[in-house]
JSON list of C-alpha atoms and ligand atoms in Angstrom, two decimals:
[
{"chain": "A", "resi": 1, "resn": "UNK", "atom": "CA", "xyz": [-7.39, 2.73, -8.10]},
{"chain": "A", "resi": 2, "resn": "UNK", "atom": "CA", "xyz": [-9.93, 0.83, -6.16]},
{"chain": "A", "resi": 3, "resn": "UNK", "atom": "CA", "xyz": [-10.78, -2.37, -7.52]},
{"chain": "A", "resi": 4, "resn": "UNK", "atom": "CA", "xyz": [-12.79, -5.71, -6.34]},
{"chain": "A", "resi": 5, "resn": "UNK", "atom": "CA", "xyz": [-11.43, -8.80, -8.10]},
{"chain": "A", "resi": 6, "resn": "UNK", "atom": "CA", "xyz": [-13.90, -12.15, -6.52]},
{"chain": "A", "resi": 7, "resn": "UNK", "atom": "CA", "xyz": [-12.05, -15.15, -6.13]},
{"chain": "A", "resi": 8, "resn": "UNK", "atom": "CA", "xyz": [-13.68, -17.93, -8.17]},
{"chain": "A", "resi": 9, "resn": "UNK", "atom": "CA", "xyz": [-12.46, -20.17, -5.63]},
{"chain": "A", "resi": 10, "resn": "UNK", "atom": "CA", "xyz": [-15.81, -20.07, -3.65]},
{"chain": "A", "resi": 11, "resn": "UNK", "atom": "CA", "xyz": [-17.89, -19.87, -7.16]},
{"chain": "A", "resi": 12, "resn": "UNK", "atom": "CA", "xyz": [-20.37, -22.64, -8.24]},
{"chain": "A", "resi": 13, "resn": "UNK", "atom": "CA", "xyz": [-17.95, -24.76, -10.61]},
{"chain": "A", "resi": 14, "resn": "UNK", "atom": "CA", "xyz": [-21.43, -26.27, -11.95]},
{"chain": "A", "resi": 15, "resn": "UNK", "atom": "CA", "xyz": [-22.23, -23.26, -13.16]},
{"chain": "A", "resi": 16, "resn": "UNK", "atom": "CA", "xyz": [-19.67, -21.12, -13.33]},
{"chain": "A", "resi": 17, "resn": "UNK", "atom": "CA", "xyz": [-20.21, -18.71, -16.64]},
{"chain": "A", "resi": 18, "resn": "UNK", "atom": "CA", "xyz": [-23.33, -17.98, -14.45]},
{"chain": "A", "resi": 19, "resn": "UNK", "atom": "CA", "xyz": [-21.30, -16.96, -12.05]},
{"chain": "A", "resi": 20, "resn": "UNK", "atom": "CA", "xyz": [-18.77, -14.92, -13.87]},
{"chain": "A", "resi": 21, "resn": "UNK", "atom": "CA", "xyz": [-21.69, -13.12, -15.19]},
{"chain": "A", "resi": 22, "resn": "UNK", "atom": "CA", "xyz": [-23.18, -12.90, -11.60]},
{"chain": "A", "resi": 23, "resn": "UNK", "atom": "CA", "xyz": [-20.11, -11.29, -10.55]},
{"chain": "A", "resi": 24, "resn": "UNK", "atom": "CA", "xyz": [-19.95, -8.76, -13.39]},
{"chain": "A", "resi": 25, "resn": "UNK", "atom": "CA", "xyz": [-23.37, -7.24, -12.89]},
{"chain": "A", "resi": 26, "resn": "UNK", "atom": "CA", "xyz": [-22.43, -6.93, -9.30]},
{"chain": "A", "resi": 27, "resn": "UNK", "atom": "CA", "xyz": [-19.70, -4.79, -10.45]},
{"chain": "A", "resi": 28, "resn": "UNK", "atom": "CA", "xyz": [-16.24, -6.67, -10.41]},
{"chain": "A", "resi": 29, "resn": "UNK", "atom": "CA", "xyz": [-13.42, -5.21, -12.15]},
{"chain": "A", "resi": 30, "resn": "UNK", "atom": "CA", "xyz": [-11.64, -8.72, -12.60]},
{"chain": "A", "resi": 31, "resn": "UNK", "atom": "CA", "xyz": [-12.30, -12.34, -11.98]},
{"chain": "A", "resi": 32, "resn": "UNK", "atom": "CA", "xyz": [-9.08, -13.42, -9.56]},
{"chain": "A", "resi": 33, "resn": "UNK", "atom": "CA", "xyz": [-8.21, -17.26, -10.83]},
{"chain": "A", "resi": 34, "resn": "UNK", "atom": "CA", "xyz": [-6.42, -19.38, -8.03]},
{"chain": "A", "resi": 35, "resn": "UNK", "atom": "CA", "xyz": [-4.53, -21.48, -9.33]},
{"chain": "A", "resi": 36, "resn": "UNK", "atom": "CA", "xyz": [-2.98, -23.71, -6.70]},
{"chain": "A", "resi": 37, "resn": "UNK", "atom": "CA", "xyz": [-0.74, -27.26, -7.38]},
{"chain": "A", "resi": 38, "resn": "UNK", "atom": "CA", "xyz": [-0.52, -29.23, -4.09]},
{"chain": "A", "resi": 39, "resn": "UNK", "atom": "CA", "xyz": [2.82, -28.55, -3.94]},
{"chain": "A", "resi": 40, "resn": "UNK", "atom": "CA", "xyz": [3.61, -25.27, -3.13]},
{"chain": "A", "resi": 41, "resn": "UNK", "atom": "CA", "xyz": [-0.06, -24.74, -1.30]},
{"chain": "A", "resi": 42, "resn": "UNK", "atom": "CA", "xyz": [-1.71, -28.16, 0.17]},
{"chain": "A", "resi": 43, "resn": "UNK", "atom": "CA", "xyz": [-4.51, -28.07, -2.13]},
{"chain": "A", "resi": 44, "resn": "UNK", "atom": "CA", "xyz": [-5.13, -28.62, -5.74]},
{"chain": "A", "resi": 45, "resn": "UNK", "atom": "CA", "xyz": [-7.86, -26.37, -7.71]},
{"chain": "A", "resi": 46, "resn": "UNK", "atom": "CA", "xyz": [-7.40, -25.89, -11.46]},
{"chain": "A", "resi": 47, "resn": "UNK", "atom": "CA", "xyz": [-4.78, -24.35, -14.60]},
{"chain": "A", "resi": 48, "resn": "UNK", "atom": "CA", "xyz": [-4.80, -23.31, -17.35]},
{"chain": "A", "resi": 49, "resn": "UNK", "atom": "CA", "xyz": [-7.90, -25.12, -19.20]},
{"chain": "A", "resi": 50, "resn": "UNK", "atom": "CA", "xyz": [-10.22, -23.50, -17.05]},
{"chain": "A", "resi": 51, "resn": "UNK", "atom": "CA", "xyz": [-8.51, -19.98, -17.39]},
{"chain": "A", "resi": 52, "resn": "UNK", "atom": "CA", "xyz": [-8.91, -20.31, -20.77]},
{"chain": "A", "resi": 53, "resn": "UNK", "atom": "CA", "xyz": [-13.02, -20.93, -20.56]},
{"chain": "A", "resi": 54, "resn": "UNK", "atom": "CA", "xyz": [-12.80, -18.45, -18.46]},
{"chain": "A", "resi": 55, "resn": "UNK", "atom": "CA", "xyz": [-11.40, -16.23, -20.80]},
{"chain": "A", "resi": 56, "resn": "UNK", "atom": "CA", "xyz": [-13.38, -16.98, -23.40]},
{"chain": "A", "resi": 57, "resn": "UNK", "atom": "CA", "xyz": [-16.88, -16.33, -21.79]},
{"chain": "A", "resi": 58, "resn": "UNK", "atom": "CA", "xyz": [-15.50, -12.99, -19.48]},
{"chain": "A", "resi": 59, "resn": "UNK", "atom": "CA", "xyz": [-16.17, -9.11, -20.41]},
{"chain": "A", "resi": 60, "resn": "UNK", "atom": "CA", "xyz": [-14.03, -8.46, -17.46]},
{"chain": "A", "resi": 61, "resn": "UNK", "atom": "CA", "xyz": [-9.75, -9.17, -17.15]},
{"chain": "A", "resi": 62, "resn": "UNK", "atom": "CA", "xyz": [-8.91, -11.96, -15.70]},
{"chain": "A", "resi": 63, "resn": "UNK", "atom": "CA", "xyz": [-5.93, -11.82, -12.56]},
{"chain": "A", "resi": 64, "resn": "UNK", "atom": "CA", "xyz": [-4.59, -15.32, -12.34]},
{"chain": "A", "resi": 65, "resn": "UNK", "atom": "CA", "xyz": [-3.17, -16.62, -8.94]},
{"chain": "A", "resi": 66, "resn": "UNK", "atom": "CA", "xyz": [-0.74, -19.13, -9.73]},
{"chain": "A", "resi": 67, "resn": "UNK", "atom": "CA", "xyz": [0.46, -21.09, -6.22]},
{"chain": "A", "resi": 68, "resn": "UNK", "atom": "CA", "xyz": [2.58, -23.62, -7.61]},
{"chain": "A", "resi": 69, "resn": "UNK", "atom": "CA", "xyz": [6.09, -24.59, -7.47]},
{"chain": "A", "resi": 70, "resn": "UNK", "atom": "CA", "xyz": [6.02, -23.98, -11.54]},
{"chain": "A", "resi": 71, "resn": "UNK", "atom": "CA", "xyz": [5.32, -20.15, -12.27]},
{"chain": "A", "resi": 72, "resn": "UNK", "atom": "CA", "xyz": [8.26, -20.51, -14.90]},
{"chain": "A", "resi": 73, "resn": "UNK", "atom": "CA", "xyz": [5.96, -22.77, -17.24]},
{"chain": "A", "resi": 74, "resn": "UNK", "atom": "CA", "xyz": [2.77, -21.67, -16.15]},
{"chain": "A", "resi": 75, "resn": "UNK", "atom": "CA", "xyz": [2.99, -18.10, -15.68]},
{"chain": "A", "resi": 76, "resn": "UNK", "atom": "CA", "xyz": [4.00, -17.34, -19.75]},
{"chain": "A", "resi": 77, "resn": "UNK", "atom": "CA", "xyz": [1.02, -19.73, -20.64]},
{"chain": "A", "resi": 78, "resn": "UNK", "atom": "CA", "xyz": [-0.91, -18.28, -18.29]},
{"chain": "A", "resi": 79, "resn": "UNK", "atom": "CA", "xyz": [-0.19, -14.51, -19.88]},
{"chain": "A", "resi": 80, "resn": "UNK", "atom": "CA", "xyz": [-0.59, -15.82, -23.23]},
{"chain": "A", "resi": 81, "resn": "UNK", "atom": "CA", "xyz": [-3.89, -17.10, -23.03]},
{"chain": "A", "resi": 82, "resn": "UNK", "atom": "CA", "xyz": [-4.86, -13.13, -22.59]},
{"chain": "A", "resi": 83, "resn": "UNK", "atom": "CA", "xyz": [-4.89, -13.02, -18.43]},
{"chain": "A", "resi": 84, "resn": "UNK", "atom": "CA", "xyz": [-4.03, -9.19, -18.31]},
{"chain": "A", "resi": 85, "resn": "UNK", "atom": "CA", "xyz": [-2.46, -10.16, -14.87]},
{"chain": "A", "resi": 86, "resn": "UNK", "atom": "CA", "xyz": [-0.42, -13.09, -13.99]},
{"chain": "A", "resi": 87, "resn": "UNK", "atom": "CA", "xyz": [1.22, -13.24, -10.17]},
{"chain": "A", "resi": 88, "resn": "UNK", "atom": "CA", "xyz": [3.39, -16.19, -8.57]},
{"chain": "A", "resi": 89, "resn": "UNK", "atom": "CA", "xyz": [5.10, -16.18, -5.28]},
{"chain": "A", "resi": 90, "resn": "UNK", "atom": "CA", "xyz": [8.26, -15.29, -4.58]},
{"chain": "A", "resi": 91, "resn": "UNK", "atom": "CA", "xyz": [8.71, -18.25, -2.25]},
{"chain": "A", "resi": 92, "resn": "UNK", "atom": "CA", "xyz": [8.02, -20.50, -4.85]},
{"chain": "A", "resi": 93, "resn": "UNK", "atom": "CA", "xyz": [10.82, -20.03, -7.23]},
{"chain": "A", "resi": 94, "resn": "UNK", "atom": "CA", "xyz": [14.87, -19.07, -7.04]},
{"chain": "A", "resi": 95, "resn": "UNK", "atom": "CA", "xyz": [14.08, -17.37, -10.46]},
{"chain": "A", "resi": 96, "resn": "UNK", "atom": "CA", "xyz": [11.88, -15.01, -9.27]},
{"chain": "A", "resi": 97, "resn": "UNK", "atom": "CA", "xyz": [13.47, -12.38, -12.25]},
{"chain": "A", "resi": 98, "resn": "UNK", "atom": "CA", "xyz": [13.65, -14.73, -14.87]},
{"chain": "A", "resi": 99, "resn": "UNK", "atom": "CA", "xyz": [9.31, -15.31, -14.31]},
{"chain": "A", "resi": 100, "resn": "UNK", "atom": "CA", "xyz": [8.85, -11.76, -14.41]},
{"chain": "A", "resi": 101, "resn": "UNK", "atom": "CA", "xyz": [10.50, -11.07, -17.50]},
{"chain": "A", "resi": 102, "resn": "UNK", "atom": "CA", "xyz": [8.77, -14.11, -19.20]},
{"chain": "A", "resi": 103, "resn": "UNK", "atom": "CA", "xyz": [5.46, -13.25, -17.74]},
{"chain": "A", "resi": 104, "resn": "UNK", "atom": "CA", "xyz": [5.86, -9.47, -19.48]},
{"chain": "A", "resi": 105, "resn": "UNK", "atom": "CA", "xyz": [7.04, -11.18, -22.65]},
{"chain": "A", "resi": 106, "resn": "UNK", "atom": "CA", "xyz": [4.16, -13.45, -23.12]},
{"chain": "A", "resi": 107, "resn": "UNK", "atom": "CA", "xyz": [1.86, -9.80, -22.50]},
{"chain": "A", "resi": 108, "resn": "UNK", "atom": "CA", "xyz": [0.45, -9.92, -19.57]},
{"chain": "A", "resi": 109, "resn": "UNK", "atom": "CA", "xyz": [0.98, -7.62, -16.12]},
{"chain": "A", "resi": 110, "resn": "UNK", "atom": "CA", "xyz": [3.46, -9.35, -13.97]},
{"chain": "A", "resi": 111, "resn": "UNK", "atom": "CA", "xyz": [2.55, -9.63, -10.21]},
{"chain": "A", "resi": 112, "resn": "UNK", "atom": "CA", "xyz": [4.58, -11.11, -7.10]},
{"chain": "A", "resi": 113, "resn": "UNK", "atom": "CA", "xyz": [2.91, -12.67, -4.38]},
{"chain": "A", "resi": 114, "resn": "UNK", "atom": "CA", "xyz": [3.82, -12.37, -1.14]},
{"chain": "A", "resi": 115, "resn": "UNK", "atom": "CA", "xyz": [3.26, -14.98, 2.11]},
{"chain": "A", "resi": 116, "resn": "UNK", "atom": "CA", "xyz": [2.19, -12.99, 5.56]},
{"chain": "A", "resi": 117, "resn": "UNK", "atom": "CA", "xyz": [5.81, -13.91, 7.09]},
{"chain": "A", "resi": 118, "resn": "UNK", "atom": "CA", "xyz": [7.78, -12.72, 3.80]},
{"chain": "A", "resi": 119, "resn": "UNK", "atom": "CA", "xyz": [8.72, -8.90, 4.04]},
{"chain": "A", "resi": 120, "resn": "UNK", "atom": "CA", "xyz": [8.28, -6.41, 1.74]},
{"chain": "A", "resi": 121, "resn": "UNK", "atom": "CA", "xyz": [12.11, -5.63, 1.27]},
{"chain": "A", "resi": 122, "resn": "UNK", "atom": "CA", "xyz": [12.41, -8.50, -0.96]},
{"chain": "A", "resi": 123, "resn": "UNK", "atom": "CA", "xyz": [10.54, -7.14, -3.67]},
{"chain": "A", "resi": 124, "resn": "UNK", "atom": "CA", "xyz": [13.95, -4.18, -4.02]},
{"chain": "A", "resi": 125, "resn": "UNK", "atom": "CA", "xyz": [15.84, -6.07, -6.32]},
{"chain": "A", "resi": 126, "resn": "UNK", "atom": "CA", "xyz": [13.36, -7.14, -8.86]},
{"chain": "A", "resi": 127, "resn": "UNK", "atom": "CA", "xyz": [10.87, -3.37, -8.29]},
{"chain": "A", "resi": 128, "resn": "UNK", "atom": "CA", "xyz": [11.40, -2.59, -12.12]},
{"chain": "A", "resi": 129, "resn": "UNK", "atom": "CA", "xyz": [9.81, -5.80, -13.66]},
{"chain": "A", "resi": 130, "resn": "UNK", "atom": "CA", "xyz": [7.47, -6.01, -11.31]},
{"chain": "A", "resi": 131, "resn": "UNK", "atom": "CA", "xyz": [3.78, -4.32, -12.50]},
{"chain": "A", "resi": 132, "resn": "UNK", "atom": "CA", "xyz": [1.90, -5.73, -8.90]},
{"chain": "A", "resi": 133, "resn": "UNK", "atom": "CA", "xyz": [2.47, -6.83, -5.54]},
{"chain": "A", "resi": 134, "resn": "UNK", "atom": "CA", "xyz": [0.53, -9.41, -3.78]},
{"chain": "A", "resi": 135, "resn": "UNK", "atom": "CA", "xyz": [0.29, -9.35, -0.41]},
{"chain": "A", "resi": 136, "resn": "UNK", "atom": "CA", "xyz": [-1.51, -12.15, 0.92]},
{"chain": "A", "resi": 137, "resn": "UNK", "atom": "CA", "xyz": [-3.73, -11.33, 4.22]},
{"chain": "A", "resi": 138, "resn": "UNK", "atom": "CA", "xyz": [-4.39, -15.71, 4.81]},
{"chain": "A", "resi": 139, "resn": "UNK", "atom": "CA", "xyz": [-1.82, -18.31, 4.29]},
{"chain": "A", "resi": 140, "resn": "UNK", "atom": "CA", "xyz": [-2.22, -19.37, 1.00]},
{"chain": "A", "resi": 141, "resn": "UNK", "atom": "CA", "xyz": [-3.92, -22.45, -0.26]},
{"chain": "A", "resi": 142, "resn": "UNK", "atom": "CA", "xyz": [-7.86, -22.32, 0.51]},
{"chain": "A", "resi": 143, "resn": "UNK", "atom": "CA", "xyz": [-10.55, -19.62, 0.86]},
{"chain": "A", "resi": 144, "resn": "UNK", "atom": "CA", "xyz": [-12.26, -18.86, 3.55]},
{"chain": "A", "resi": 145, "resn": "UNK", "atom": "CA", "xyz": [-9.51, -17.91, 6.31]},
{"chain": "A", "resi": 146, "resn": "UNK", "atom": "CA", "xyz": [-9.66, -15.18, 8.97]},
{"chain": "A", "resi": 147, "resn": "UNK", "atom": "CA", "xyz": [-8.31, -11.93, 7.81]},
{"chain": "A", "resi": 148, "resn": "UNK", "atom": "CA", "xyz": [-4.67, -11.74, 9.08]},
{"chain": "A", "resi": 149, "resn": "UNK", "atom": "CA", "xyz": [-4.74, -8.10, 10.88]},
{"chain": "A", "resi": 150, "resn": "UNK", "atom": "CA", "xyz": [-0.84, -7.09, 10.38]},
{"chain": "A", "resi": 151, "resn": "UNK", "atom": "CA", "xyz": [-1.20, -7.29, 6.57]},
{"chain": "A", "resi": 152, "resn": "UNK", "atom": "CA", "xyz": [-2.83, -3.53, 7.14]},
{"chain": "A", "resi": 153, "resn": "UNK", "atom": "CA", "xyz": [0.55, -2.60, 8.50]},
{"chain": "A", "resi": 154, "resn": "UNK", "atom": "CA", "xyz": [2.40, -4.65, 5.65]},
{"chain": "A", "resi": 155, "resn": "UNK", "atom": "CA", "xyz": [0.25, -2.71, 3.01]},
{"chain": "A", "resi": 156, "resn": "UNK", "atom": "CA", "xyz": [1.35, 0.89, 4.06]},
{"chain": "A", "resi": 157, "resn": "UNK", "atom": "CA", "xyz": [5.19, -0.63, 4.02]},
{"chain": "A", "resi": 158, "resn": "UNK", "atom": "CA", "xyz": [4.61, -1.75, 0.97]},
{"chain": "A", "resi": 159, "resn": "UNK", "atom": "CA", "xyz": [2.95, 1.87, -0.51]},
{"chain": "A", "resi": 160, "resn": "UNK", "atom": "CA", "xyz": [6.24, 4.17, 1.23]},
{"chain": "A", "resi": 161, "resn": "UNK", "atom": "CA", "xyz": [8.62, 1.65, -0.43]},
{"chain": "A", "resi": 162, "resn": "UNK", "atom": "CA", "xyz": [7.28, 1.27, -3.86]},
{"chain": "A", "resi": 163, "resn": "UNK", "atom": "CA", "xyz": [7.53, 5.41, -3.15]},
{"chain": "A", "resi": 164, "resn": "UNK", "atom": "CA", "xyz": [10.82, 5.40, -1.92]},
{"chain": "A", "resi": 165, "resn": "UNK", "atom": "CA", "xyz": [12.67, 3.24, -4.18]},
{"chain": "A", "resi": 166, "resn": "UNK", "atom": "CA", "xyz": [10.39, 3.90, -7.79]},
{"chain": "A", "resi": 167, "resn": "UNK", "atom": "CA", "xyz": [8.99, 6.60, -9.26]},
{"chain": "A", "resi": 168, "resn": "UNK", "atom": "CA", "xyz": [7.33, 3.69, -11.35]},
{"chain": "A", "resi": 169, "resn": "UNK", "atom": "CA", "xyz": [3.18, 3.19, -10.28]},
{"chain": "A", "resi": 170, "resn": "UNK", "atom": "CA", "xyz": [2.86, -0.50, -9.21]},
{"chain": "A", "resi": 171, "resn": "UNK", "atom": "CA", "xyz": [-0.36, -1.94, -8.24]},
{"chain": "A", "resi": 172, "resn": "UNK", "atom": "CA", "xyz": [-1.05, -3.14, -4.65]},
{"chain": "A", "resi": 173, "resn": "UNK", "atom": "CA", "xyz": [-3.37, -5.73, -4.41]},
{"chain": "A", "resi": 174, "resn": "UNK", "atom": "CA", "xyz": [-4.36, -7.81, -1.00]},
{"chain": "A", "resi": 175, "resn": "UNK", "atom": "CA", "xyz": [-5.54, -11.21, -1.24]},
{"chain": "A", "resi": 176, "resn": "UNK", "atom": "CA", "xyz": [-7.33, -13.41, 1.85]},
{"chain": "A", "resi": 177, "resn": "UNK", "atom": "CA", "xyz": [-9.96, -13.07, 3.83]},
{"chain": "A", "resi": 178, "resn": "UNK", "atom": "CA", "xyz": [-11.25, -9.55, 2.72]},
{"chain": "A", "resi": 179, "resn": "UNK", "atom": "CA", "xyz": [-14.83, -8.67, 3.90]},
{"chain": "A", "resi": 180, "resn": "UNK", "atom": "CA", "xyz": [-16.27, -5.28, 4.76]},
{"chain": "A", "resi": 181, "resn": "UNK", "atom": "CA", "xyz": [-14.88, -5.00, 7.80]},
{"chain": "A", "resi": 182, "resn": "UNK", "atom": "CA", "xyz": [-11.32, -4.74, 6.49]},
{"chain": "A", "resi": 183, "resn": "UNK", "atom": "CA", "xyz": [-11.51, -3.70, 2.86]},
{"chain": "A", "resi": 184, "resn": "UNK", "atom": "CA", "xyz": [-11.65, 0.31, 4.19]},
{"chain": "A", "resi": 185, "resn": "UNK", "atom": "CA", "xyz": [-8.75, 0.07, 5.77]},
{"chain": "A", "resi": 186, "resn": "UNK", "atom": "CA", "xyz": [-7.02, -1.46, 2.98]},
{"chain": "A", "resi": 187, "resn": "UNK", "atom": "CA", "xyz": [-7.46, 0.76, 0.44]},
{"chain": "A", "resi": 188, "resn": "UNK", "atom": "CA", "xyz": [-6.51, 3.66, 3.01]},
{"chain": "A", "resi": 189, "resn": "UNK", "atom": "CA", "xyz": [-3.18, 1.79, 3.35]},
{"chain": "A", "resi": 190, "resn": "UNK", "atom": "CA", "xyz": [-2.72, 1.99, 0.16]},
{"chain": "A", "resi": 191, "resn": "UNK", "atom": "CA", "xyz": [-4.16, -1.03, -1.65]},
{"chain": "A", "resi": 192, "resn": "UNK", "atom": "CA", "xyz": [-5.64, -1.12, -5.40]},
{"chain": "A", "resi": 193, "resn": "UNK", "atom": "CA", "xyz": [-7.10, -4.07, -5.93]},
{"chain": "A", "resi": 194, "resn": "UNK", "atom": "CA", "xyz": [-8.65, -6.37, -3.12]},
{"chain": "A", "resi": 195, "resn": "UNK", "atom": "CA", "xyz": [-9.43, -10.11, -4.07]},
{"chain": "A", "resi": 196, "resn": "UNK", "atom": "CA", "xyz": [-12.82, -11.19, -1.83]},
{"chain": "A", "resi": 197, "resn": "UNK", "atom": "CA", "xyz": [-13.97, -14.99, -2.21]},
{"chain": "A", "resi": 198, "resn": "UNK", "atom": "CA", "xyz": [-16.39, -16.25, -0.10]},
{"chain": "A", "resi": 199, "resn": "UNK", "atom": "CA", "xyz": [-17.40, -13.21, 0.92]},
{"chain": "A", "resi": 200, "resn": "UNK", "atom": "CA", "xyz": [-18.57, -11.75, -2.15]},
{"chain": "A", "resi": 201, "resn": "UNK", "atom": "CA", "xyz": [-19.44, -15.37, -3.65]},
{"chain": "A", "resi": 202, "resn": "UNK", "atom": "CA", "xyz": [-21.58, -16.45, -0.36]},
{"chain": "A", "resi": 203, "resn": "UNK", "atom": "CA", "xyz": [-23.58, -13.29, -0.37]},
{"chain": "A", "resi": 204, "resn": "UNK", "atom": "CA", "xyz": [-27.37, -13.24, -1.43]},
{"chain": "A", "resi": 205, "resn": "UNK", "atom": "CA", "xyz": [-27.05, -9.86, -3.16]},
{"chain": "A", "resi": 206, "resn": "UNK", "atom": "CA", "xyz": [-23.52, -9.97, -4.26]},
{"chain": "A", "resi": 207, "resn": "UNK", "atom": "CA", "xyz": [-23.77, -6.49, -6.02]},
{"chain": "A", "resi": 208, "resn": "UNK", "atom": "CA", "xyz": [-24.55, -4.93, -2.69]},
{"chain": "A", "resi": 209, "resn": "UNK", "atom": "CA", "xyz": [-21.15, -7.13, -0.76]},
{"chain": "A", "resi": 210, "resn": "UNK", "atom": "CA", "xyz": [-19.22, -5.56, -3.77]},
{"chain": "A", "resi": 211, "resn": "UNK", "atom": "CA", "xyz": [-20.38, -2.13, -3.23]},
{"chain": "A", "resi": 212, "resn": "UNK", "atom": "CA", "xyz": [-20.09, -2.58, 0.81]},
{"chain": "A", "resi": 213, "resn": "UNK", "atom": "CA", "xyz": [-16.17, -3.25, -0.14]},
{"chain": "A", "resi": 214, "resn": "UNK", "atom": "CA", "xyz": [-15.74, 0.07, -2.40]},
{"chain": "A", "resi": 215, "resn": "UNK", "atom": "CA", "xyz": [-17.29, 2.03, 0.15]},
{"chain": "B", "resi": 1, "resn": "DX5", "atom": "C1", "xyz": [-6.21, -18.17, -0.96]},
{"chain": "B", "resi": 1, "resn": "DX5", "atom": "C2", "xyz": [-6.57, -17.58, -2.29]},
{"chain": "B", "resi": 1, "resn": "DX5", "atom": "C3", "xyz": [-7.57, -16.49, -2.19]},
{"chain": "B", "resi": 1, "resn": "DX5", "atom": "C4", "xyz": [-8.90, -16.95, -1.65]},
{"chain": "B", "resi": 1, "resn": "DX5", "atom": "C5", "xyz": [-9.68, -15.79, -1.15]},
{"chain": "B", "resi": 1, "resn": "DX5", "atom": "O1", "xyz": [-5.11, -19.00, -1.08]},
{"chain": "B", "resi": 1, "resn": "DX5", "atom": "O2", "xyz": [-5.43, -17.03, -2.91]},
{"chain": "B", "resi": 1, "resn": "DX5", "atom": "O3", "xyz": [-7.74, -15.83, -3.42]},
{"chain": "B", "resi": 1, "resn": "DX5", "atom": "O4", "xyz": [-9.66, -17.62, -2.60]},
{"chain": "B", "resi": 1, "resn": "DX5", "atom": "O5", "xyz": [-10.83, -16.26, -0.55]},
{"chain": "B", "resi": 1, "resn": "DX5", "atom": "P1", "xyz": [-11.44, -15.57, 0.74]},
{"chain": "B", "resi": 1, "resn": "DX5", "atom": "O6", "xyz": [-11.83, -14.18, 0.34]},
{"chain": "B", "resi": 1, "resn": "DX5", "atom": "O7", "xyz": [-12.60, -16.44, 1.07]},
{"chain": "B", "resi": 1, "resn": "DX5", "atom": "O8", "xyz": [-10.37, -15.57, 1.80]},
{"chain": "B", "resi": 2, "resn": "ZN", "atom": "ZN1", "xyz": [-5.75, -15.64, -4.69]}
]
């Protein structure tokens, strides 16, 4: 799979069914929702009440983001407000397999973010309720950042141990600083989907950014 999913963190919030639609006929395959609660990340965006607009105006899925130190209430609301994927962070939560479960329940795809400094190992224990891996490319918490260059390396871990230890498909998707001068590489590692913000959302012709990324 290669998908673009544009981070509505670097969207016009005036005006932001224009930009869904914007990003649509450009060609995205989901609208990424960061959801972040100035406690796990230092900054504070939105939840769920714009997720559900969102939702309601969107021909495309929506992949919600949640950074918060709450995935346990947030990620079942999240999932049953129709996101098709709903991903938290492992370092936000000692009950990383309880979220999962609840996120699946409540019928949406279940993702687990990673942090750059948290390896790919952790994921073992939890592989079969997990339906994507996150692995973030910036330290979470604001869009914008510089591409962190290891996550290539991190992304082709990922792909031989998701083939090592499952015969289970799991998405890989990598989140952070993704322009055109990485997304190539990603994919070849192994990646699925590849969340862009201010790259796609800052370009003049966004369908052209979005097709530079596929390429
Ligand atoms: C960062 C967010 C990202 C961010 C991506 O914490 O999770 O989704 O919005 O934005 P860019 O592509 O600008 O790094
Ligand atoms: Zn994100």
């Amino acid at each position: 799979m290669k998908a673009i999913a544009p981070s509505i963190l670097s969207a016009d919030f005036t005006r932001l069914g224009e930009e869904l639609e914007r990003m649509e006929a450009a060609g995205a395959d989901y609208h990424h929702l960061d959801v972040m609660d100035a406690h796990f990340v230092p900054n504070l965006t939105f939840g769920p009440l714009l997720a559900e607009a969102a939702q309601r105006v969107a021909s495309i899925p929506l992949d919600v983001h949640l950074m918060i130190a709450d995935p346990m209430t947030y990620g079942p609301m999240c999932a049953a407000l129709g996101a098709e994927i709903v991903s938290f962070h492992f370092e936000a939560t000692p009950h990383v397999h309880s979220v999962l479960t609840k996120i699946r329940a409540a019928g949406a795809k279940a993702g687990l973010a990673l942090t750059p400094s948290t390896p790919v190992e952790v994921l073992g224990p939890v592989l079969n309720y997990v339906d994507m891996a996150l692995i973030m490319s910036v330290n979470p918490g604001f869009g914008g950042q510089a591409f962190i260059p290891e996550s290539v390396d991190k992304v082709a871990r990922l792909k031989k141990f998701i083939a090592d230890n499952t015969g289970r498909s799991i998405l890989i998707e990598v989140d952070g600083g993704v322009t055109d001068k990485n997304a190539a590489a990603l994919f070849e590692a192994g990646a699925d989907i590849l969340v862009s913000g201010s790259f796609l959302y800052g370009a003049a012709d966004s369908a052209a950014a979005l097709q530079s990324l596929k390429k």
